[in-house]
Each structure stands twice: as structure tokens, then as C-alpha cells.
mmCIF file of C-alpha atoms and ligand atoms in Angstrom:
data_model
loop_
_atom_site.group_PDB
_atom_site.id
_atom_site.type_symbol
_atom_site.label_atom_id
_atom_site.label_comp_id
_atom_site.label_asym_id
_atom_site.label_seq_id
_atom_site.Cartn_x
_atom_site.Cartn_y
_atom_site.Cartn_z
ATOM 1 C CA UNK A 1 61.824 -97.661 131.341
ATOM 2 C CA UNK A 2 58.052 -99.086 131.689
ATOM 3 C CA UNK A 3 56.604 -96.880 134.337
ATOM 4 C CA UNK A 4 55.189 -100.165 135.469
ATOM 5 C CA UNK A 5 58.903 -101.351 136.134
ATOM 6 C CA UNK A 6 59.749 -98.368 138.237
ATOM 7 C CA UNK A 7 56.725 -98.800 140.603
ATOM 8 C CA UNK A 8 57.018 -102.355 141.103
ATOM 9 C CA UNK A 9 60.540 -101.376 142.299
ATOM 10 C CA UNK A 10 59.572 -98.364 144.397
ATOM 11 C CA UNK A 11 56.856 -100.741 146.293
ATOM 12 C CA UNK A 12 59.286 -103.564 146.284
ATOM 13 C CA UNK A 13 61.776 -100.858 148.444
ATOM 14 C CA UNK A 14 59.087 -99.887 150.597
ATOM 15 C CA UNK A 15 58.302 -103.794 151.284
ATOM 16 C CA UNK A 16 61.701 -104.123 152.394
ATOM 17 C CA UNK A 17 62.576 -100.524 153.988
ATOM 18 C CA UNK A 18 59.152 -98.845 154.517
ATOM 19 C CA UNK A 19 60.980 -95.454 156.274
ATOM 20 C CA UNK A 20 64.414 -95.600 154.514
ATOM 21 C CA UNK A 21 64.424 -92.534 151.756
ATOM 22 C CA UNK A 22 64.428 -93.395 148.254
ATOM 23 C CA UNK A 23 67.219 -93.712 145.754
ATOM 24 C CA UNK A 24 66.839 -92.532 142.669
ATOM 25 C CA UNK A 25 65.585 -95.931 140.104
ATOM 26 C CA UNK A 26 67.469 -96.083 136.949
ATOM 27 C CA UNK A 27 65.460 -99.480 136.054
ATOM 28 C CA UNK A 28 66.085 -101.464 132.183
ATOM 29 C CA UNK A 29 65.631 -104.245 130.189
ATOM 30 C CA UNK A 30 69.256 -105.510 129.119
ATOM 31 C CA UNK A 31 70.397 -107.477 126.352
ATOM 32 C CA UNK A 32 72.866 -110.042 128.370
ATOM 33 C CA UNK A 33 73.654 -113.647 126.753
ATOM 34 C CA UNK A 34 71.800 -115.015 129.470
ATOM 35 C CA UNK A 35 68.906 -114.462 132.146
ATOM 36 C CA UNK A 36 71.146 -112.379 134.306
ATOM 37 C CA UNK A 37 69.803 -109.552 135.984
ATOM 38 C CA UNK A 38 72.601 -106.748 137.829
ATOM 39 C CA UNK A 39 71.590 -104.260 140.441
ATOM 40 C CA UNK A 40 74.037 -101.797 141.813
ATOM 41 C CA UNK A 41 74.087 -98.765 144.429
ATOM 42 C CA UNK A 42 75.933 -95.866 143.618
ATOM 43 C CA UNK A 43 75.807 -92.357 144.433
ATOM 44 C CA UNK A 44 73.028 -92.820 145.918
ATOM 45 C CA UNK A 45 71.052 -93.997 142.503
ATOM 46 C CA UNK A 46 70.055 -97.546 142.313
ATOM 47 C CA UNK A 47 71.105 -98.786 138.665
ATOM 48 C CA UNK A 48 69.409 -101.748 137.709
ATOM 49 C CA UNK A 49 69.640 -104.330 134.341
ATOM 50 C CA UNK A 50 67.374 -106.758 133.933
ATOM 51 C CA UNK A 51 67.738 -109.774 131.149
ATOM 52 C CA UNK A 52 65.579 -108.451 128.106
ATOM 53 C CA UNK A 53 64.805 -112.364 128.607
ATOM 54 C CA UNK A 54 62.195 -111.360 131.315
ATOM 55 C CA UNK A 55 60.449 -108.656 129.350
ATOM 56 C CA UNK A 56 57.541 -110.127 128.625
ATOM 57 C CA UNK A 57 56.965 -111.405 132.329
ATOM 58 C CA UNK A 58 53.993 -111.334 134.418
ATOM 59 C CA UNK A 59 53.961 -108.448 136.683
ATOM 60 C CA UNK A 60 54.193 -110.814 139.635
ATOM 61 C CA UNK A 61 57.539 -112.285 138.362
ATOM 62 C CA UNK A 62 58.711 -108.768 137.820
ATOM 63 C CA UNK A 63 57.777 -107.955 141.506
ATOM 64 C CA UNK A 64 60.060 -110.997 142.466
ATOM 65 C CA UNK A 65 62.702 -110.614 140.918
ATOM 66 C CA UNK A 66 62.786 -106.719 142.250
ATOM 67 C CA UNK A 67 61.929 -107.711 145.558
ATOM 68 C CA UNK A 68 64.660 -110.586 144.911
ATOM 69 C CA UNK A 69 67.503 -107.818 143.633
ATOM 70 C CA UNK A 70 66.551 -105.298 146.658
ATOM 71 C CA UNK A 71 66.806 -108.162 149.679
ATOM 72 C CA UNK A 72 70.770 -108.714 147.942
ATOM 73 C CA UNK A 73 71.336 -105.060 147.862
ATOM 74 C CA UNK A 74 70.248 -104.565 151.298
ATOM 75 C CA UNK A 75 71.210 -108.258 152.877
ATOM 76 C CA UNK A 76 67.673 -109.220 153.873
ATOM 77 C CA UNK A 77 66.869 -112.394 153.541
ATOM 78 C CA UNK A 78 64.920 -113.067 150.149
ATOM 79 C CA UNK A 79 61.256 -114.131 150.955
ATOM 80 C CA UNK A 80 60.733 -118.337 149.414
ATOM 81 C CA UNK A 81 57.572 -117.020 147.752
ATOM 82 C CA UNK A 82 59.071 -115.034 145.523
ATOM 83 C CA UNK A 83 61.934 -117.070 145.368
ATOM 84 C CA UNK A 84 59.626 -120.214 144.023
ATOM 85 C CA UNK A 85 57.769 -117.934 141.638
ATOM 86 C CA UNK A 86 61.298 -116.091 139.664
ATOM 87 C CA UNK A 87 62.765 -119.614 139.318
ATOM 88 C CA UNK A 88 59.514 -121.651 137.769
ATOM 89 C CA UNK A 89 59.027 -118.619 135.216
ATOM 90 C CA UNK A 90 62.914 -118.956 134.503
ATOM 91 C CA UNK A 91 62.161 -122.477 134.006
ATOM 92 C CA UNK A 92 59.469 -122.893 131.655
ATOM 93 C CA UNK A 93 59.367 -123.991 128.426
ATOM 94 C CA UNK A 94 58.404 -120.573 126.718
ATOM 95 C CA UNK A 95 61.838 -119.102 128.360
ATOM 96 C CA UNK A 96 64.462 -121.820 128.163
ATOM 97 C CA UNK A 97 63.567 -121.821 124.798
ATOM 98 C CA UNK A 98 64.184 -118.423 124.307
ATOM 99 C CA UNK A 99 67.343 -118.285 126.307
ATOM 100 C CA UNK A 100 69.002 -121.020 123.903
ATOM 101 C CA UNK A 101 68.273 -119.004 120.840
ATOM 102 C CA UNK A 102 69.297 -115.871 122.457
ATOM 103 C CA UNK A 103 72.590 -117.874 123.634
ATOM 104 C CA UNK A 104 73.513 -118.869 119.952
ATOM 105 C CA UNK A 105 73.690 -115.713 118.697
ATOM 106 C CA UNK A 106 75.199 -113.658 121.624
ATOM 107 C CA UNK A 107 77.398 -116.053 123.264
ATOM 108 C CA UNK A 108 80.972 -115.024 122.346
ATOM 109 C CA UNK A 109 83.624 -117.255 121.247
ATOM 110 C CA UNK A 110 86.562 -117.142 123.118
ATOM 111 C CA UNK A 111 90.146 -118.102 123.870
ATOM 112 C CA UNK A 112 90.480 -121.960 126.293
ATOM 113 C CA UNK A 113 87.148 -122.514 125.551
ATOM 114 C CA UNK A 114 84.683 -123.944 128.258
ATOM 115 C CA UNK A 115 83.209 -125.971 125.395
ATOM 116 C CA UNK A 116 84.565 -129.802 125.928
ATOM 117 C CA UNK A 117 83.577 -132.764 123.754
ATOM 118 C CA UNK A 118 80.477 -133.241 125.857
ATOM 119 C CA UNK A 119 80.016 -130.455 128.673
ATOM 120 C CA UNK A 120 79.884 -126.721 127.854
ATOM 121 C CA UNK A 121 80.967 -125.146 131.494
ATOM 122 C CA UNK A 122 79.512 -122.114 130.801
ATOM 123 C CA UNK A 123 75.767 -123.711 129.840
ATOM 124 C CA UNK A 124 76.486 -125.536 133.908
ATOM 125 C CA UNK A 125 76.942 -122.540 135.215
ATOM 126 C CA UNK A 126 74.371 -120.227 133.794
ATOM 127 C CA UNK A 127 71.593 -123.119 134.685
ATOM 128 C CA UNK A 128 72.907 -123.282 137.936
ATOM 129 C CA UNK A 129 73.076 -119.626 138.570
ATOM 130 C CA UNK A 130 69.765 -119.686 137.882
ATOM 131 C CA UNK A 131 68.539 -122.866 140.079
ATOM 132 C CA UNK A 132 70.446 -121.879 142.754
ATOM 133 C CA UNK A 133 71.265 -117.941 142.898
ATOM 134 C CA UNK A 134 68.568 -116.270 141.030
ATOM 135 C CA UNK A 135 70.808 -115.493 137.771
ATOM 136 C CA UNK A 136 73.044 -112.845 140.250
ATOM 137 C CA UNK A 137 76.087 -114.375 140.425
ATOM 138 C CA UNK A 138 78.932 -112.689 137.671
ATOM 139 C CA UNK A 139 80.130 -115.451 135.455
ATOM 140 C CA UNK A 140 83.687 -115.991 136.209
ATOM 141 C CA UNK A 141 86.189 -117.649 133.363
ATOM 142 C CA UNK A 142 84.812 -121.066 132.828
ATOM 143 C CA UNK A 143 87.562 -123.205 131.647
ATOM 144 C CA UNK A 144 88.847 -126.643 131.290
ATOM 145 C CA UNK A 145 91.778 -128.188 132.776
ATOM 146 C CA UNK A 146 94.677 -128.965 130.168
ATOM 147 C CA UNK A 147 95.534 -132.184 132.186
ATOM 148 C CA UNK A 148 93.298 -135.127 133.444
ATOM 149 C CA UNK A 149 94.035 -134.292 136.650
ATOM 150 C CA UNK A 150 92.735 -136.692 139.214
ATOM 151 C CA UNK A 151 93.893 -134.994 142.653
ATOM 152 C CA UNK A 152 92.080 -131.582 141.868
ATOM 153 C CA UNK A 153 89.205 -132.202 140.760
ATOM 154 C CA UNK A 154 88.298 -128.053 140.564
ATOM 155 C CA UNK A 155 89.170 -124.573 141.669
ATOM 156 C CA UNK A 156 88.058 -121.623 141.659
ATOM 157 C CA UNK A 157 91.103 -118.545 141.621
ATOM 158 C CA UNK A 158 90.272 -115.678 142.821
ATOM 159 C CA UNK A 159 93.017 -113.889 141.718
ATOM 160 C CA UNK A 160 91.932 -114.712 137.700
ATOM 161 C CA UNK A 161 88.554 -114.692 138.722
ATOM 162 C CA UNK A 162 88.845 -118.328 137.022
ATOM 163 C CA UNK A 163 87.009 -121.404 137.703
ATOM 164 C CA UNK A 164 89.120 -124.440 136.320
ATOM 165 C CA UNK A 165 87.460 -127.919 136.302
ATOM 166 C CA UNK A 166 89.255 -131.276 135.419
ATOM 167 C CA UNK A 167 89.003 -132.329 132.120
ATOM 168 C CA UNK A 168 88.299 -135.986 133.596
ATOM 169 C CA UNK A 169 84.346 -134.647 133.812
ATOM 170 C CA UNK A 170 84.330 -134.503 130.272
ATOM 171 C CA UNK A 171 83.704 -137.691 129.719
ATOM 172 C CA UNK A 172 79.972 -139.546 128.393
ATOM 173 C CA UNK A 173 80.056 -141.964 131.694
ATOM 174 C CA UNK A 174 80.445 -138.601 133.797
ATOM 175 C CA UNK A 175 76.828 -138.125 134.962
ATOM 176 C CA UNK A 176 75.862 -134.578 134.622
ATOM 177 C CA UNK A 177 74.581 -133.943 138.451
ATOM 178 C CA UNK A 178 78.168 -135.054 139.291
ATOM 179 C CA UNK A 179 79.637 -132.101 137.084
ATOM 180 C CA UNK A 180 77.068 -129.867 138.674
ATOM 181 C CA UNK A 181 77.663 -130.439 142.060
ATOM 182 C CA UNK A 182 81.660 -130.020 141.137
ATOM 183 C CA UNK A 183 80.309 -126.716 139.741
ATOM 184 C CA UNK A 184 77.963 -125.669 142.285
ATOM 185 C CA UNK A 185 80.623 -125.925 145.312
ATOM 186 C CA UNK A 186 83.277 -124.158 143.289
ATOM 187 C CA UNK A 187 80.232 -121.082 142.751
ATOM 188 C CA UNK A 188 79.732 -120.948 146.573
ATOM 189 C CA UNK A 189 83.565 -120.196 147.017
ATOM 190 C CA UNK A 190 82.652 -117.288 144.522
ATOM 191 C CA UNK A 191 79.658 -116.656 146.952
ATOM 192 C CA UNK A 192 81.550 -116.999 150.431
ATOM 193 C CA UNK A 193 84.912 -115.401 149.424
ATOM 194 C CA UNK A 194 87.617 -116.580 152.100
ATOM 195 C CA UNK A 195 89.262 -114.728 154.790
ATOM 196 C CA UNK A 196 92.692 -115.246 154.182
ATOM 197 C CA UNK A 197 93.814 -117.980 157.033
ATOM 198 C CA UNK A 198 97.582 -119.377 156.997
ATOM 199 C CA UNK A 199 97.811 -120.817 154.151
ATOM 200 C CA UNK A 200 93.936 -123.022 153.620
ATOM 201 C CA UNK A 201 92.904 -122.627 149.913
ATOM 202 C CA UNK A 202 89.543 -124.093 150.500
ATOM 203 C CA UNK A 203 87.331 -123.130 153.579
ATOM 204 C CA UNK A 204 83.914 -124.413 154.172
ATOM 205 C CA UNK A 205 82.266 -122.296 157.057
ATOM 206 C CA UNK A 206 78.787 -123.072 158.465
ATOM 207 C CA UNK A 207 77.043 -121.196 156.242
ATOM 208 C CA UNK A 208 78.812 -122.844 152.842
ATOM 209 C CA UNK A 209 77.914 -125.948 154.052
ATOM 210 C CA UNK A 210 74.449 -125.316 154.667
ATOM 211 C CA UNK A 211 74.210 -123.687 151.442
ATOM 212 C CA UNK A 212 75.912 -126.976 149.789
ATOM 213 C CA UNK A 213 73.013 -129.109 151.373
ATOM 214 C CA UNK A 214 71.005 -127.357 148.970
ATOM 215 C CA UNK A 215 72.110 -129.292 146.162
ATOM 216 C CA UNK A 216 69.455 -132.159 145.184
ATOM 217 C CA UNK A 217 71.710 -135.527 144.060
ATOM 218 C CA UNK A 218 74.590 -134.350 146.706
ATOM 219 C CA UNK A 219 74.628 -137.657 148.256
ATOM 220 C CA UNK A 220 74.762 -139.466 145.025
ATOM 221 C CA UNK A 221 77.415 -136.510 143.644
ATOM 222 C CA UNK A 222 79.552 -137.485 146.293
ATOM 223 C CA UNK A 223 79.384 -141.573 145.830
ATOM 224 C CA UNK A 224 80.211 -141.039 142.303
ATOM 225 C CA UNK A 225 83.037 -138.961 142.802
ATOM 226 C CA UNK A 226 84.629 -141.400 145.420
ATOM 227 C CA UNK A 227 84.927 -144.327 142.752
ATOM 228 C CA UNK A 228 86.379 -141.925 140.303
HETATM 229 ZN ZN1 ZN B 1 86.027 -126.178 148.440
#
């Protein structure tokens, strides 16, 4: 661990909880496929990965991102500064660049691949994770459906931890944003689990919604997907 690391965590804590005690840092750089960085509490010890992606960052992306990590830990709400300043690094040139190398070699094949003949689910959701959720959402299973199925267009089981989309999305006239957005509001069921209700697969409370609002071409998502 840089000893820089650890004190850009320790002051990032104190930002956030300036009397709380400490936890215990166990703070490193971490080889994932992607720019995700973990952080979990646990016996009192705060164990936290960061994408080996981000080890050459500035300082001041570093303090983000901890500052970033500690406001999920701790539910506080995550300041836009900071917010603004982790996604532009995570969105230059230098780093996308990177992160598609890095992909190639460490990106796993696997069984009902999320590679289709023009969309690779997996490559939506990590950019998205990253626009949207600062890289901390787990991927789930990213698959696509075995029929063209017109009346679903996605879901996202819980119970496989599986986020199925239709195959129709596959398709050269399908506009990317449109897949996104499809995307995006199956990731904020992953976000906003549901309380089990009678028998409604798919609740959107207040806060969902907001969150949806988020998403740039929404308006034009939506047209597109009503003349499917
Ligand atoms: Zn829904």
C-alpha cells in the first residue's frame, strides 16, 4: 500500500465522520478486468480494492474516488465535485485506452455469452457503471435472450443475479442509447432491490425514477422503443 493511499483515505474518513473512531485501512491496487473499485466493512477493518487502472492517478482523483467509496459505505450523499472529477479521469483518452487493452486480455470467456453480433452487454454495462455509478456496482450475468422476444424487452433476476436483455437489441438499426437506457433501468433494479409486494416484478419508487431521469437521450430512448 502507498502510504499516500492510506492518508488520502484516513482524511477522506475524517471529511465525512470527523469524531467517529477509525477502522483499521487495508487499502490496494487490484487487478479487476475493468475500472471497478470494492470497499467493504468488516470486523471493524475497512478492506478496500481499487482498479490497478487508477494507479497512476492524480492524487486529487484518488481523494475522490476515496471520498466517493466512504460516502457508499457510510450512506452520505457523495459530494458532485468529486463526483465530476472520478468520472472525467475515467473518461479520458489515456484510460479508456488502457481499460480496452486491459479488457482483452483479462476478460474471461464464458458460457451464453453477452457477446451478440453487434452489442457486447458486458462492454454496456461496465461503461455505464462507470457514467452512472462510479464503477461500484457488481457485474451481474450479462446475457442475451435466446428468443426475439418483443413483450419483455429485459429483466433483471434476482434470484440468478442475471440480467437478460432481448436479443431484438442486437440488431445494426438498434441505436446504442436505446440499448443503454434498456440497460441502465434494469442496473437501477440491481441498485433499488424490491420489497417483495403481492406479486409486482417491477417497482419503480420515487427515488428509481428520479435516478432514471438521469439518463441523457431518455426521451428519445423511450420514442424509439415505442415504434419497436
Ligand atoms: Zn423496471
Amino acid at each position: 500500500m502507498r502510504a499516500n493511499l492510506h492518508e488520502i483515505f484516513l482524511t477522506a474518513y475524517r471529511g465525512l465522520r470527523p469524531r467517529a473512531p477509525v477502522p483499521e485501512f487495508r487499502v490496494e491496487f487490484y487487478p479487476f478486468a475493468n475500472v471497478n473499485n470494492t470497499i467493504r466493512l468488516r470486523d471493524s477493518r475497512m478492506h478496500v480494492r481499487i482498479s490497478d487502472l487508477l494507479e497512476g492517478a492524480p492524487e486529487s482523483v484518488l481523494e475522490a474516488i476515496a471520498h466517493i467509496l466512504l460516502a457508499k459505505v457510510y450512506r452520505q450523499p457523495i459530494e458532485p465535485g468529486h463526483s465530476t472529477r472520478f468520472r472525467r479521469y475515467v473518461a479520458s483518452k489515456d484510460i479508456r485506452a488502457k481499460t480496452h487493452l486491459v479488457r482483452q486480455v483479462r476478460g474471461r470467456k464464458r458460457l451464453g455469452s453477452p457477446r451478440g453480433f453487434i452489442y457486447d452487454l458486458e462492454q454496456i454495462f461496465e461503461d455505464l457503471n462507470v457514467r452512472f455509478f462510479h464503477g461500484l456496482l457488481a457485474r451481474p450475468q450479462m446475457t442475451w435472450s435466446q428468443i426475439r422476444s418483443r413483450r419483455s424487452l429485459a429483466h433483471y433476476d434476482p434470484a440468478h443475479n442475471t440480467i437478460v436483455v432481448s436479443r431484438i437489441f442486437d440488431h445494426v438499426r438498434v441505436p446504442q442509447y436505446a440499448l443503454e437506457y434498456i440497460v441502465y433501468h434494469e442496473m437501477l433494479h440491481l441498485k433499488h432491490p424490491v420489497k417483495l409486494r403481492g406479486s409486482r416484478r417491477c417497482v419503480h419508487g420515487p427515488e428509481f425514477q428520479a435516478e432514471e431521469k438521469l439518463f441523457p437521450q431518455l426521451e428519445k430512448a423511450k420514442a424509439f422503443l415505442k415504434q419497436l
